[in-house]
Amino acid sequence: MVRLKQNILDIKRRANAAAKRSGRNPDNIHIVAVTKNISSEKIQKAVDEGLVILGENRVQEALTKFEAVKSDVQWHLIGHLQKNKVKRAISMFSMIQSVDSMSLAEEINKRAKQIEQTIDILVQINIGREKTKYGIDPDEAVNFLEGLAMLSNLNVKGLMAIAPFKQNPEEVRPYFRHLREIFEIIKQKSIKNVHMDYLSMGMSGDFEVAIEEGANMIRIGTGIFGARTN
Ligand SMILES: *Cc1c(COP(=O)(O)O)cnc(C)c1O
């Protein structure tokens, strides 16, 4: 497990350096450890190394891990959420980063109201307008966020995106920059129930560029746990 420890130190070191390069405080960069296809034992080891936010793609897969990981951590849902799983998801996750349609937002709001809670969410933007990815079209982002103001049991905390895959991370810089612009525009509108606190962008292959362009939340899987064996 020396490697896990080393991997985490390495990610932190690179994230800190990227934050400093862009004149930001490294303490404000949150690392989400992405645990899809990773065993509970390995997740616990990462938590023991000080990681406190865990990201899961699927409600079903998260269930067993929730019980196995004994420490005080926050679980974020980062994968597409089906409406029939909303009820379960909001009782499990402290944040849903992958809100990608108005009907899903409405369902989360409705279920949250039933249990008299407010749910933290991020809105997923399909920043590369890729057919294979979920998310709101960047051109519709402002309208979409304005539409969420009425959903009083949602607490909108920011934006999330998965950039198109490129061999050279420099090629994704314009996508990250564009999302940052949208983030700032929405922030300036001061929409009710909408707080642009988190800009969740950047994964193992491109997180340094994402931080340079304004990310304050990065989602790292292989960079921490190694290549997924599936
Ligand atoms: C898998 C995944 C990640 C992490 O990807 P890595 O390249 O392994 O770091 C981040 N975000 C989402 C939404 C993912 O599905």
Tab-separated table of C-alpha atoms in Angstrom, residues 97-177:
chain	number	residue	atom	x	y	z
A	97	GLN	CA	-22.740	16.492	-8.567
A	98	SER	CA	-24.453	15.062	-11.617
A	99	VAL	CA	-27.767	16.908	-11.961
A	100	ASP	CA	-28.172	16.907	-15.725
A	101	SER	CA	-31.838	17.657	-16.496
A	102	MET	CA	-34.735	19.715	-15.188
A	103	SER	CA	-36.859	16.636	-14.618
A	104	LEU	CA	-34.136	15.119	-12.428
A	105	ALA	CA	-33.781	18.390	-10.489
A	106	GLU	CA	-37.548	18.433	-9.950
A	107	GLU	CA	-37.582	14.855	-8.735
A	108	ILE	CA	-34.757	15.522	-6.250
A	109	ASN	CA	-36.584	18.618	-5.040
A	110	LYS	CA	-39.831	16.690	-4.606
A	111	ARG	CA	-38.198	13.859	-2.670
A	112	ALA	CA	-36.199	16.294	-0.555
A	113	LYS	CA	-39.377	18.122	0.367
A	114	GLN	CA	-40.957	14.868	1.521
A	115	ILE	CA	-38.159	14.311	4.018
A	116	GLU	CA	-37.917	18.009	4.873
A	117	GLN	CA	-34.343	18.389	3.754
A	118	THR	CA	-32.347	20.579	1.435
A	119	ILE	CA	-30.018	18.725	-0.912
A	120	ASP	CA	-26.672	20.069	-2.109
A	121	ILE	CA	-26.239	19.662	-5.835
A	122	LEU	CA	-23.951	20.654	-8.679
A	123	VAL	CA	-25.224	21.060	-12.214
A	124	GLN	CA	-23.387	18.973	-14.792
A	125	ILE	CA	-22.530	20.880	-17.951
A	126	ASN	CA	-21.696	18.997	-21.149
A	127	ILE	CA	-18.855	21.361	-21.863
A	128	GLY	CA	-17.680	19.574	-25.018
A	129	ARG	CA	-21.260	19.103	-26.313
A	130	GLU	CA	-20.497	15.394	-26.687
A	131	LYS	CA	-23.322	13.046	-27.647
A	132	THR	CA	-21.878	10.367	-25.395
A	133	LYS	CA	-22.003	12.536	-22.266
A	134	TYR	CA	-24.754	13.765	-20.006
A	135	GLY	CA	-25.145	17.374	-19.025
A	136	ILE	CA	-26.708	20.701	-19.846
A	137	ASP	CA	-25.609	22.417	-23.054
A	138	PRO	CA	-23.248	25.282	-22.155
A	139	ASP	CA	-25.446	27.759	-24.019
A	140	GLU	CA	-28.414	26.794	-21.869
A	141	ALA	CA	-26.584	26.815	-18.553
A	142	VAL	CA	-27.654	30.276	-17.363
A	143	ASN	CA	-31.331	29.668	-18.207
A	144	PHE	CA	-31.199	26.285	-16.555
A	145	LEU	CA	-29.733	27.685	-13.338
A	146	GLU	CA	-32.340	30.433	-13.292
A	147	GLY	CA	-35.001	27.750	-13.565
A	148	LEU	CA	-33.646	26.026	-10.447
A	149	ALA	CA	-34.310	29.069	-8.267
A	150	MET	CA	-37.889	27.932	-7.769
A	151	LEU	CA	-36.878	24.534	-6.413
A	152	SER	CA	-36.537	25.522	-2.794
A	153	ASN	CA	-35.335	22.164	-1.466
A	154	LEU	CA	-32.263	22.268	-3.672
A	155	ASN	CA	-29.138	24.080	-2.610
A	156	VAL	CA	-27.196	24.637	-5.828
A	157	LYS	CA	-23.504	24.775	-4.955
A	158	GLY	CA	-21.809	25.006	-8.326
A	159	LEU	CA	-21.012	23.325	-11.619
A	160	MET	CA	-19.442	20.032	-12.653
A	161	ALA	CA	-18.090	18.919	-16.016
A	162	ILE	CA	-16.144	16.144	-17.673
A	163	ALA	CA	-13.954	17.556	-20.425
A	164	PRO	CA	-13.556	15.721	-23.733
A	165	PHE	CA	-10.750	13.189	-23.643
A	166	LYS	CA	-7.515	14.416	-25.242
A	167	GLN	CA	-4.023	12.952	-25.156
A	168	ASN	CA	-2.584	16.369	-24.488
A	169	PRO	CA	-4.251	18.095	-21.522
A	170	GLU	CA	-3.420	21.475	-23.037
A	171	GLU	CA	-6.141	20.769	-25.590
A	172	VAL	CA	-8.812	20.729	-22.889
A	173	ARG	CA	-7.817	24.128	-21.492
A	174	PRO	CA	-10.361	26.036	-23.636
A	175	TYR	CA	-13.188	23.833	-22.324
A	176	PHE	CA	-12.218	24.459	-18.716
A	177	ARG	CA	-11.863	28.162	-19.420
